[in-house]
Coordinates of C-alpha atoms and ligand atoms in Angstrom, one line a residue:
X176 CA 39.3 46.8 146.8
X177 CA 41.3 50.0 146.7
X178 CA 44.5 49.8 148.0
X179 CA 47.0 51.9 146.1
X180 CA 47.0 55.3 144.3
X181 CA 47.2 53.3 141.1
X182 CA 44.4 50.9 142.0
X183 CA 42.2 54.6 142.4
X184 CA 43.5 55.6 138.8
X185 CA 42.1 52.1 137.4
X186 CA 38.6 52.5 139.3
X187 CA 38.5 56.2 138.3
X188 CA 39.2 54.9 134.4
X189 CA 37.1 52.2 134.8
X190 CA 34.3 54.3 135.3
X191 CA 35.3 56.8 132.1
X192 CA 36.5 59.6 135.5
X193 CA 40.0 59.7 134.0
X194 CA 41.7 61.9 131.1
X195 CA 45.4 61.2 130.4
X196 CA 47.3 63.7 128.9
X197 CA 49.6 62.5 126.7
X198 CA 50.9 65.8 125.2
X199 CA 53.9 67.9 127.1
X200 CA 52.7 70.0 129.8
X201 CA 54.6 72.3 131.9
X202 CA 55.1 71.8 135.5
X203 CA 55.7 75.6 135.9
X204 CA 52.0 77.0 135.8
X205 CA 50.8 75.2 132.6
X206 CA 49.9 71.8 134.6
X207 CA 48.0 73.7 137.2
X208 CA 46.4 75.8 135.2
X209 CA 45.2 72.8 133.0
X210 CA 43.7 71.2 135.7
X211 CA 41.9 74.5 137.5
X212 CA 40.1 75.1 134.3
X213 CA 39.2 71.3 133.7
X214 CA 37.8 71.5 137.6
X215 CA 35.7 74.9 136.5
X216 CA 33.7 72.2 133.8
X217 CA 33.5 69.7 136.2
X218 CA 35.8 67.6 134.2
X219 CA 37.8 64.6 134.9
X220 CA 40.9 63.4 137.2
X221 CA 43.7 64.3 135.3
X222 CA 47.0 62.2 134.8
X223 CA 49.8 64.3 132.8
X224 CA 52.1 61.8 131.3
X225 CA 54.1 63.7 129.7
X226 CA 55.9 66.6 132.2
X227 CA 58.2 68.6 130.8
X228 CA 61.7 67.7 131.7
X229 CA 60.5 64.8 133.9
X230 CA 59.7 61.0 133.2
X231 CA 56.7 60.8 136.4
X232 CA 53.7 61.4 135.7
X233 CA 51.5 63.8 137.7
X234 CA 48.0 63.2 138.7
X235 CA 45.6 65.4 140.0
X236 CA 41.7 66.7 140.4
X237 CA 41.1 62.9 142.4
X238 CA 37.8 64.3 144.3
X239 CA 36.7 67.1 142.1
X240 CA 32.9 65.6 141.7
X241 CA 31.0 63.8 144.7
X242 CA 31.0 60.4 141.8
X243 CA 34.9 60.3 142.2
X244 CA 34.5 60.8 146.0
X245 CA 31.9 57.6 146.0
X246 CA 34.3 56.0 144.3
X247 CA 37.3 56.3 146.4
X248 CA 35.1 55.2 149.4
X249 CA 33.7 52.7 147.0
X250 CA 30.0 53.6 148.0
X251 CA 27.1 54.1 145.5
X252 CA 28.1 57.1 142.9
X253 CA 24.7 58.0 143.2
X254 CA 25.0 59.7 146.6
X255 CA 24.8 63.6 147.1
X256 CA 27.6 64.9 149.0
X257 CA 25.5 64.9 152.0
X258 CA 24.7 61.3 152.0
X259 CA 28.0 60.6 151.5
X260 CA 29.2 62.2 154.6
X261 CA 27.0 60.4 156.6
X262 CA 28.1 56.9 155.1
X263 CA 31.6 58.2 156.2
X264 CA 30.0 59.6 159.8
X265 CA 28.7 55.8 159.9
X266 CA 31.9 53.8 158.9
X267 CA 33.9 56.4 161.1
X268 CA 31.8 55.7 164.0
X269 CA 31.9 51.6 164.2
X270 CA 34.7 49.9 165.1
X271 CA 38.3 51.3 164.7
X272 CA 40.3 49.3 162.3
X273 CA 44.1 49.0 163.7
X274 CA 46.9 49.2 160.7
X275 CA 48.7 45.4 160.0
X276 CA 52.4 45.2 159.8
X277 CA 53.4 44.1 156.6
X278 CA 56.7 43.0 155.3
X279 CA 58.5 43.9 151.9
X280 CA 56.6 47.6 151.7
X281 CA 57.0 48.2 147.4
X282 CA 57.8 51.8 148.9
X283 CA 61.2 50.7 149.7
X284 CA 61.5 49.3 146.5
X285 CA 63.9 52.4 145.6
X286 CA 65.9 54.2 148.6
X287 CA 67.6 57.3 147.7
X288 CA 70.2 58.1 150.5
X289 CA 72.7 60.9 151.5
X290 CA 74.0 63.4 148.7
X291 CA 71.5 61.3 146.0
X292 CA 68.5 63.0 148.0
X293 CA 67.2 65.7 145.3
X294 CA 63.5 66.4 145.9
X295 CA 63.5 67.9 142.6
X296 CA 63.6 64.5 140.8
X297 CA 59.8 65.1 141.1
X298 CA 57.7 67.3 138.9
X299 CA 56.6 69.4 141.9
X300 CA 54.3 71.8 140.1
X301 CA 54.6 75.5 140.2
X302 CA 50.4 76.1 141.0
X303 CA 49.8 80.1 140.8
X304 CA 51.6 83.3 139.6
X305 CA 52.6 84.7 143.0
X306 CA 53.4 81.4 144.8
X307 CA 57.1 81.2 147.0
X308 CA 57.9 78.6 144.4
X309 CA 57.3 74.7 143.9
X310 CA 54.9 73.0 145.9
X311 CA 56.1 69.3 146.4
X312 CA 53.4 68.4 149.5
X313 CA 49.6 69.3 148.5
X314 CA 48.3 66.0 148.4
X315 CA 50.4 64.8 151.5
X316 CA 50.4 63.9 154.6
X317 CA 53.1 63.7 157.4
X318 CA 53.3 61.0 159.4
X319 CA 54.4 61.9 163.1
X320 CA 54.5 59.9 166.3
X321 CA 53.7 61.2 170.3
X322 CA 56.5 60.6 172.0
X323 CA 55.0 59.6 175.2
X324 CA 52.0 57.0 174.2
X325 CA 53.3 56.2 171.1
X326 CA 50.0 57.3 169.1
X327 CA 50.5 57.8 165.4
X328 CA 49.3 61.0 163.7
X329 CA 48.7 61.8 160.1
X330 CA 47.9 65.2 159.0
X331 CA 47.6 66.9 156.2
X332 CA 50.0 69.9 155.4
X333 CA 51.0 71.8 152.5
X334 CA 54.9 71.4 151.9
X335 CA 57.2 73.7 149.6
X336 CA 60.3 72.8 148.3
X337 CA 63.4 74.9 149.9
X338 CA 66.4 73.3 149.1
X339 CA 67.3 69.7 147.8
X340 CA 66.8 67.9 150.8
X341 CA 64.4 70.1 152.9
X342 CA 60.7 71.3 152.8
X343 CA 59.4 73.6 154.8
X344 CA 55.6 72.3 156.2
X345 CA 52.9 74.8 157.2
X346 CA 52.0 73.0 160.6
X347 CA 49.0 75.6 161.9
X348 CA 49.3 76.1 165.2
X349 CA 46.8 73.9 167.6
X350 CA 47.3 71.0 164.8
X351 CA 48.5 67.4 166.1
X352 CA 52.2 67.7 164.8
X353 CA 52.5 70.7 166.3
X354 CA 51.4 69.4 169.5
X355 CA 54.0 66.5 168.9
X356 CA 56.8 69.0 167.8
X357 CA 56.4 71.2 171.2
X358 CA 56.9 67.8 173.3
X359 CA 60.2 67.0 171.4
X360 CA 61.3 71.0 172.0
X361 CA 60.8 70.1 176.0
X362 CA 62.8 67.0 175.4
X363 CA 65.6 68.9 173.4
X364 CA 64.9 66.2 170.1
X365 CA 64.1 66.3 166.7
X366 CA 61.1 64.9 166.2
X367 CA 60.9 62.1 163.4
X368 CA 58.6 62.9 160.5
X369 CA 57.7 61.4 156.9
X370 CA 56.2 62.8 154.4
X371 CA 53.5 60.7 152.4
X372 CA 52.9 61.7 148.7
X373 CA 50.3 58.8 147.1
X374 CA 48.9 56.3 148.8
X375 CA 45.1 54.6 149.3
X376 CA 43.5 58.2 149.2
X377 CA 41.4 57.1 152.1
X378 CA 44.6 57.8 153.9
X379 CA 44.7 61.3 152.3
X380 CA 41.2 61.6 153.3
X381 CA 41.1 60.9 156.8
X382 CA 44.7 62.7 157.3
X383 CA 43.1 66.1 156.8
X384 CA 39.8 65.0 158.7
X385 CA 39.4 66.2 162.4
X386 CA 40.1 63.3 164.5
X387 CA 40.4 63.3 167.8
X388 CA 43.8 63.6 169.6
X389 CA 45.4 60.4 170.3
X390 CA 43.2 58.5 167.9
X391 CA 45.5 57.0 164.8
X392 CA 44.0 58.4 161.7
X393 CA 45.3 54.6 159.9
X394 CA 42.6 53.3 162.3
X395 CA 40.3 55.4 160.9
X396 CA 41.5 55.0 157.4
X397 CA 40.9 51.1 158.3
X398 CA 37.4 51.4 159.2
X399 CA 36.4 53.2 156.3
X400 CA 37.7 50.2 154.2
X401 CA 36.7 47.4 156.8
X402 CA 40.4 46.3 156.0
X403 CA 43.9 47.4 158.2
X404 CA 45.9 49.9 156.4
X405 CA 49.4 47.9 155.3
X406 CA 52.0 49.8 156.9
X407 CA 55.5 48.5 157.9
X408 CA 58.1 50.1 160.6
X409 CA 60.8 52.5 159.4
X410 CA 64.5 51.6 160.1
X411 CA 65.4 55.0 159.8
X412 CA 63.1 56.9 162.2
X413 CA 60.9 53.8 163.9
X414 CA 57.2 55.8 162.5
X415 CA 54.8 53.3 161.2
X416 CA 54.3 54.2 156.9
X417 CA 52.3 52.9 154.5
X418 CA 53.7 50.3 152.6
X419 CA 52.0 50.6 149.2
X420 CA 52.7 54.3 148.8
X421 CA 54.0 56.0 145.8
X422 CA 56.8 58.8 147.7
X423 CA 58.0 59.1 151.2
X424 CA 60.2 61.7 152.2
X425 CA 61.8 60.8 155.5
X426 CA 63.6 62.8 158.3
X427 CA 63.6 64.7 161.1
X428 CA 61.9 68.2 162.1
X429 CA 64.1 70.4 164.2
X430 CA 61.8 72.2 166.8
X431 CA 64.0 75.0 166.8
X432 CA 64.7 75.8 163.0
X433 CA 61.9 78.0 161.1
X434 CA 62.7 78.8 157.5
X435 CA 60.8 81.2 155.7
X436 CA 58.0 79.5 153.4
X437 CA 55.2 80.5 151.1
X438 CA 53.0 82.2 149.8
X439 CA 50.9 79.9 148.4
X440 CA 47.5 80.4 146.5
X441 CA 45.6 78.8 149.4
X442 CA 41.6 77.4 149.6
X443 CA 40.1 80.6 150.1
X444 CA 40.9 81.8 146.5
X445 CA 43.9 84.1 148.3
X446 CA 47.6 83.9 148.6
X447 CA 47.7 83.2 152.1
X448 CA 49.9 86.4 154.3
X449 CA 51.6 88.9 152.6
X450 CA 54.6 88.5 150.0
X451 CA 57.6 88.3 152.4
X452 CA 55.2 88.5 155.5
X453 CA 54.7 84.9 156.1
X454 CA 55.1 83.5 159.4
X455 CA 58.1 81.3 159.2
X456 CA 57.4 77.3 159.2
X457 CA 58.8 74.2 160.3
X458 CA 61.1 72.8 157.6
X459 CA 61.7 68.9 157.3
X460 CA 65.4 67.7 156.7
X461 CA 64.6 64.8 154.6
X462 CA 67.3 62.3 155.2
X463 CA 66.0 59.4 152.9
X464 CA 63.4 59.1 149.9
X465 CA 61.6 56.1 149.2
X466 CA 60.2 55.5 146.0
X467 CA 57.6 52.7 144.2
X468 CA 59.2 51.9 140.7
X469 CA 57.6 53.8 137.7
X470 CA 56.5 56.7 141.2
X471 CA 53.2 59.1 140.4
X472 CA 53.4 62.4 141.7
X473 CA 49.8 63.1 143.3
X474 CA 48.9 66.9 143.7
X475 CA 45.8 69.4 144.2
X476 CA 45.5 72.8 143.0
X477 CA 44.6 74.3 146.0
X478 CA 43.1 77.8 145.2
X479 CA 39.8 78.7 144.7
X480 CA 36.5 76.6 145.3
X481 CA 35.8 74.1 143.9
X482 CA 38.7 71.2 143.9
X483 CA 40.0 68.4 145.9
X484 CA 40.9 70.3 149.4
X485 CA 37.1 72.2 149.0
X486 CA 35.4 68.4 148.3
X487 CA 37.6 66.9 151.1
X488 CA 36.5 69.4 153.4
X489 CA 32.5 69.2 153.0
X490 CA 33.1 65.7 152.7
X491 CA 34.6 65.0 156.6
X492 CA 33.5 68.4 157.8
X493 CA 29.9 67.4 156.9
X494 CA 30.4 64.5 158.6
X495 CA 31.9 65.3 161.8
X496 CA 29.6 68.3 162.2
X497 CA 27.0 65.6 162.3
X498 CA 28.6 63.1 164.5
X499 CA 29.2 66.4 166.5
X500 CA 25.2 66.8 166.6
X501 CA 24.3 63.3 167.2
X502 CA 27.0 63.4 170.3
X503 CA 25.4 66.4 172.1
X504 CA 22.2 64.7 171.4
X505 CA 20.4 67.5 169.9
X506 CA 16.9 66.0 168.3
X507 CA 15.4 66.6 165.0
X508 CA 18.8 66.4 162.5
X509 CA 17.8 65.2 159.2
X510 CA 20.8 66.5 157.4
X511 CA 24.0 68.1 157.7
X512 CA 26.3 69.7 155.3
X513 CA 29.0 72.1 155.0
X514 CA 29.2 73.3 150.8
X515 CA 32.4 73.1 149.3
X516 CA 31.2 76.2 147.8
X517 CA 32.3 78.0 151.2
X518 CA 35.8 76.5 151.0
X519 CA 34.5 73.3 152.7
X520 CA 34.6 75.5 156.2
X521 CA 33.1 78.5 156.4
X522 CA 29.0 77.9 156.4
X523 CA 27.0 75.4 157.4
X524 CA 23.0 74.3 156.9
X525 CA 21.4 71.7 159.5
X526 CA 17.6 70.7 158.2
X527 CA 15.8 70.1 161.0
X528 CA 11.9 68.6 162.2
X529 CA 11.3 71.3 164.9
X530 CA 9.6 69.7 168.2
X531 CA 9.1 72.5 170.2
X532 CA 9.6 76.1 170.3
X533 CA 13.2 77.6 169.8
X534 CA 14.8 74.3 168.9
X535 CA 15.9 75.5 165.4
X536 CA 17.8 78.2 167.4
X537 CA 19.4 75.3 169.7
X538 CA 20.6 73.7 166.8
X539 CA 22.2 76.8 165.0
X540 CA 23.7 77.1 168.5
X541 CA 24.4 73.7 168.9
X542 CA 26.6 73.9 165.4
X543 CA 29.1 76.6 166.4
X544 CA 29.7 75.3 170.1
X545 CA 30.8 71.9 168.5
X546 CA 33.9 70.3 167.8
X547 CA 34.1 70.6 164.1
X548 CA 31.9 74.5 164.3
X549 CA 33.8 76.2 166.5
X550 CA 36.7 76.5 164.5
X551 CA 36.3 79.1 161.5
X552 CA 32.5 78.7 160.9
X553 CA 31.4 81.7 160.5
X554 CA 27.6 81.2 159.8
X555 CA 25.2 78.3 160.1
X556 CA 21.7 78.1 157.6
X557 CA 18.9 75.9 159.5
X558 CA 15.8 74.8 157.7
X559 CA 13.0 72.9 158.2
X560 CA 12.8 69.2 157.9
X561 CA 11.3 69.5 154.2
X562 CA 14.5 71.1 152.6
X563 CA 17.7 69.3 152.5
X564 CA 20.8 70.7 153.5
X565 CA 22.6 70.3 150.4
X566 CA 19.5 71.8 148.5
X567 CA 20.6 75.1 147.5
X568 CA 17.9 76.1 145.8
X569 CA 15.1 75.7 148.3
X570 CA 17.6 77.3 151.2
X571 CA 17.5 80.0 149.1
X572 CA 13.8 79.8 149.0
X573 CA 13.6 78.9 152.6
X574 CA 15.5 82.4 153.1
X575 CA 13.2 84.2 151.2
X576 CA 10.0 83.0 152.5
X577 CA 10.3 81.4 156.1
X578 CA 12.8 84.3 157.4
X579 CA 12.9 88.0 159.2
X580 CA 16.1 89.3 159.5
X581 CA 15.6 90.9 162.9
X582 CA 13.7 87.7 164.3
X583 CA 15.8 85.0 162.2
X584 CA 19.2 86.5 162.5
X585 CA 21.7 86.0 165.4
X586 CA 25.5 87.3 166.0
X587 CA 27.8 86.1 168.2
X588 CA 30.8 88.2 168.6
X589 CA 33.7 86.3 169.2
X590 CA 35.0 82.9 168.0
X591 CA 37.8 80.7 166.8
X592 CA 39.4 81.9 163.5
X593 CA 41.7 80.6 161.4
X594 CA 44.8 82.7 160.3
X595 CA 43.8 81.4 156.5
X596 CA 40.6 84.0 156.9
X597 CA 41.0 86.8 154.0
X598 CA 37.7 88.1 155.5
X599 CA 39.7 89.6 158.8
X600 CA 42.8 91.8 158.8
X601 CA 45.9 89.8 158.3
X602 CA 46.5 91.2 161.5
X603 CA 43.9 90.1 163.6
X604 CA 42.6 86.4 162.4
X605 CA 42.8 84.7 165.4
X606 CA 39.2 85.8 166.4
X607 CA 35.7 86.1 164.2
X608 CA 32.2 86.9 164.4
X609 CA 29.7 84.4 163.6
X610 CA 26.0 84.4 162.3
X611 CA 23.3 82.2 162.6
X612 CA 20.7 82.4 160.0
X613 CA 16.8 80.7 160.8
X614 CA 15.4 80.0 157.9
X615 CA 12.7 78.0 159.5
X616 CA 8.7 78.8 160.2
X617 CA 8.7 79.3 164.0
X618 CA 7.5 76.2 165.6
X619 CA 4.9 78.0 167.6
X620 CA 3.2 79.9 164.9
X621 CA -0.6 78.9 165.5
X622 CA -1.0 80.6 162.3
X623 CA 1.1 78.5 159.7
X624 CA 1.1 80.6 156.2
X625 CA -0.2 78.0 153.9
X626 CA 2.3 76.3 151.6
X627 CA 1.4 75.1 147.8
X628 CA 1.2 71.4 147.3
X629 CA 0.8 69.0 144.2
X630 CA -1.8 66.7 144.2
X631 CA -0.5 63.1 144.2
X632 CA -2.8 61.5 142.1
X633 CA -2.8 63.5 139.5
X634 CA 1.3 63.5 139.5
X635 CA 1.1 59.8 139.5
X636 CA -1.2 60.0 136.5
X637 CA 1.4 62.3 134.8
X638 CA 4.2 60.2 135.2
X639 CA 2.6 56.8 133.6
X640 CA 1.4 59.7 130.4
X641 CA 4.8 61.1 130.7
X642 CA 6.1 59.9 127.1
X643 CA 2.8 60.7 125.5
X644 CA 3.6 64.6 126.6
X645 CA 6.8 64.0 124.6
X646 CA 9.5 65.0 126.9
X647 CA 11.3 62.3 127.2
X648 CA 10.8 58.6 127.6
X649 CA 11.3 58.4 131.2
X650 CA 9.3 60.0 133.8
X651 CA 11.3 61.8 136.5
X652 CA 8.1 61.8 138.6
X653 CA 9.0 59.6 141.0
X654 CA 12.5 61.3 142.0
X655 CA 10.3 64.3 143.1
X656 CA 7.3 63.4 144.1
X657 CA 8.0 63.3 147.6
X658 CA 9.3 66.8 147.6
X659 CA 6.4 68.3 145.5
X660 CA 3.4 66.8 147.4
X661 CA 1.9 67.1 151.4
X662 CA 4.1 64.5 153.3
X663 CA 1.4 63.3 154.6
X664 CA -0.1 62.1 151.4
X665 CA 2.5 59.6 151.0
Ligands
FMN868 C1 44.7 69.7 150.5 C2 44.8 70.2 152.0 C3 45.7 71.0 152.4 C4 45.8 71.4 153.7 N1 46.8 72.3 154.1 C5 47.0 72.5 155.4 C6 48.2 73.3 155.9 O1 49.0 73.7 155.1 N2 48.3 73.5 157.2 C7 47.4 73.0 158.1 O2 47.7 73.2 159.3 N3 46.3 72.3 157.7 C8 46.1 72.1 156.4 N4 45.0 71.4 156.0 C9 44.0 71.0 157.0 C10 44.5 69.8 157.9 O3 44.8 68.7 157.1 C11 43.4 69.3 158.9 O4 43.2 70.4 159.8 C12 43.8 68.1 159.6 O5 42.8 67.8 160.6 C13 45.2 68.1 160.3 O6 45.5 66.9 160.9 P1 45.6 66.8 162.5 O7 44.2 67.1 163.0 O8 46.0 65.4 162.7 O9 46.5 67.9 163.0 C14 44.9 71.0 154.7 C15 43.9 70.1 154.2 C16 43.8 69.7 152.9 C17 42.7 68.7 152.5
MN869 MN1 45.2 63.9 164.0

């Protein structure tokens, strides 16, 4: 079982997903760049062994391909991303696993108090050209607690290095930790906070998945391994971490101190604000780091699609989009999935087996009036029940050949943005327009055009002659016979 960064690293080598770079690799653009081009081939996680000026290694590109994703959640590495969201939706769904106290956390196996805290004993990378500086916190997460009911929140959020012992931590507004840090303003407190850097990535996973409020993402994390997340109580701040991971960065976040932070290449493939027009950001005074012996650093390049933050997205996205469905109890779904190709966010596609007239429409609808849709979608694809949502190709066929514009198009005019939207005026983000696109055959067309199908005798034939043909020894027949012939020849 995964339990550990490292453990990952072993799985991801043991399945040839792992390149280590042995040769000297700058932390100040070189590394990132590396690893963007290596995600552009599809290539594999990366571990840099040799940073210059440092002794830790950094790893990143964990969840670049949906066969690394598998293999963090250690599901079949077979899946499509959209079948792998709904194992997750599945998992997520059952029975909440509560975290275990453990005791002798190998996190605490180094301490760094007082003047010794230096952040920069890490090889925080320096990602694009036009970045504030040195991103320490991209594959993080900071660990916060309610100060009321005591529920533990993890969420992810970037962090940039602003002085030895302080990063400053883009909470958006609406987030969990920013709901925490206005209750400590009205109490006149700091508010505790940790920042996680390595750890079972199921953590990272679920810490930048939309859970609900009050709802500990460790008990998510723990149903997703049918295990409890290890975690033991800090001494320093009383905020339940996890014991096994590489870096935690402890402290306090003062309500009423913004520093100025950023910009940073962000997920939409821009710098997110202008140069020296950010809105200032909470910074955390880190009072203590813990450290694993022989630490990894674990980062993500951020920027354009596709990497890790576009992957993670679809991933829980996808799969809260369809809990979202299932919930509201709208009929039909057969699949869900939100592309990384849109940043993990910004479209969606719903295949659907129409029952009655207009219910494609309910379920385009149905997508941006739900939890996980209403918050910077900005158009939704359905198609019919034969195309699946992560099938580009036929979508694009589906919007070619099943769709009007005037008939098939809706807009709505006003919905929840986010301020990370290059598409809107850096001005105006908080609000966007939305489109729903019906790519289906209207259910109550009497007059259905007539669609090609194979025959499924004759395919059957074909694939036991397939190696006679010569192409190949194996037939790949039966991965698309279903798709090519009249269900109802099955
Ligand atoms: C790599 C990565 C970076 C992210 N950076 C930020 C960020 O800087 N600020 C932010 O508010 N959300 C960021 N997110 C999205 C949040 O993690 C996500 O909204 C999550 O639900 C937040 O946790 P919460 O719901 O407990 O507040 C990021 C997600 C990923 C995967
Ligand atoms: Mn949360």
């Amino acid at each position: 079982m995964i339990q550990d960064l490292r453990d990952y690293i072993a799985a991801l080598e043991k399945e040839g997903e792992l390149h280590r770079v042995t040769t000297e690799v700058d932390w100040n653009l070189e590394l990132c760049h590396v690893s963007k081009v290596n995600e552009e081939q599809k290539g594999p996680a990366l571990l840099y062994e040799n940073v210059k000026d440092y002794d830790i290694p950094v790893f990143t590109s964990a969840f670049t391909t949906p066969k690394r994703l598998a293999i963090c959640l250690e599901q079949d590495t077979s899946l499509s991303m959209s079948k792998l969201s709904k194992k997750w939706m599945e998992l997520t769904t059952k029975k909440m696993i509560p975290p275990e106290i453990v005791s002798h956390p190998k996190v605490m196996e180094n301490v760094i108090t007082g003047d010794d805290v230096n952040v920069e004993m890490f090889p925080a990378p320096w990602f694009y050209p036009e970045d504030g500086g040195r991103f320490i916190g991209t594959a993080v997460y900071l660990v916060t607690k309610d100060p009321e009911t005591g529920w533990t929140n993890l969420g992810t959020y970037r962090m940039q290095i602003l002085g030895k012992n302080v990063v400053g931590v883009q909470i958006i507004k609406g987030k969990h930790a920013d709901f925490m840090l206005k209750q400590y303003e009205a109490m006149g407190k700091k508010m505790p906070a940790a920042a996680v850097i390595g750890c079972d990535p199921v953590l990272f996973l679920c810490s930048s998945t939309l859970v609900s409020a009050q709802t500990d993402e460790y008990d998510v994390a723990g149903s997703l391994r049918q295990a409890p997340v290890p975690v033991f109580e800090s001494d320093l701040t009383g905020l339940k971490l996890p014991a096994t991971a590489e870096v935690i960065l402890e402290g306090y976040i003062d309500p009423k101190v913004l520093m100025d932070e950023g910009p940073f290449g962000e997920y939409t493939g821009y710098y997110s604000g202008n140069k020296g027009k950010e809105w200032p950001k909470p910074a955390l005074q880190i009072e203590r780091i813990l450290h694993r012996n022989d630490p990894i650093l674990w980062s993500t390049t951020v920027g354009k699609p596709i990497n890790d933050i576009h992957m993670i997205q679809s991933l829980n996205r996808t799969a809260t989009l369809w809990y979202d469905l299932e919930t509201m109890r709208v009929p039909g779904i057969e699949s869900v999935y939100i592309p990384p190709e849109s940043c993990g966010r910004f479209w969606g596609i719903v295949s659907v087996r129409q029952k009655y007239p207009g219910h494609s429409n309910q379920v385009g609808n149905a997508v941006i009036a739900s939890t996980t849709g209403h918050y910077g979608m900005k158009g939704v694809i359905t198609v019919d029940h034969d195309i699946d949502a992560d099938d580009w190709d036929r979508i694009m066929w589906a919007l070619s050949t099943r769709f009007d514009p005037k008939r098939s198009a809706q807009i709505i005019d006003r919905g929840r943005s986010t301020p990370l939207d290059p598409g809107l005026p850096i001005e105006a983000r908080d609000v966007t327009s939305r489109i729903i696109l019906d790519a289906c055959t209207p259910f109550e067309w009497q007059n259905k055009p007539n669609e090609i199908f194979m025959d499924r005798g004759v395919l059957t034939k074909v694939s036991e002659r397939w190696a006679d043909y010569g192409l190949g020894e194996t037939s790949p027949v039966a991965d698309m016979i279903d798709r090519l012939t009249k269900p109802e020849s099955k």
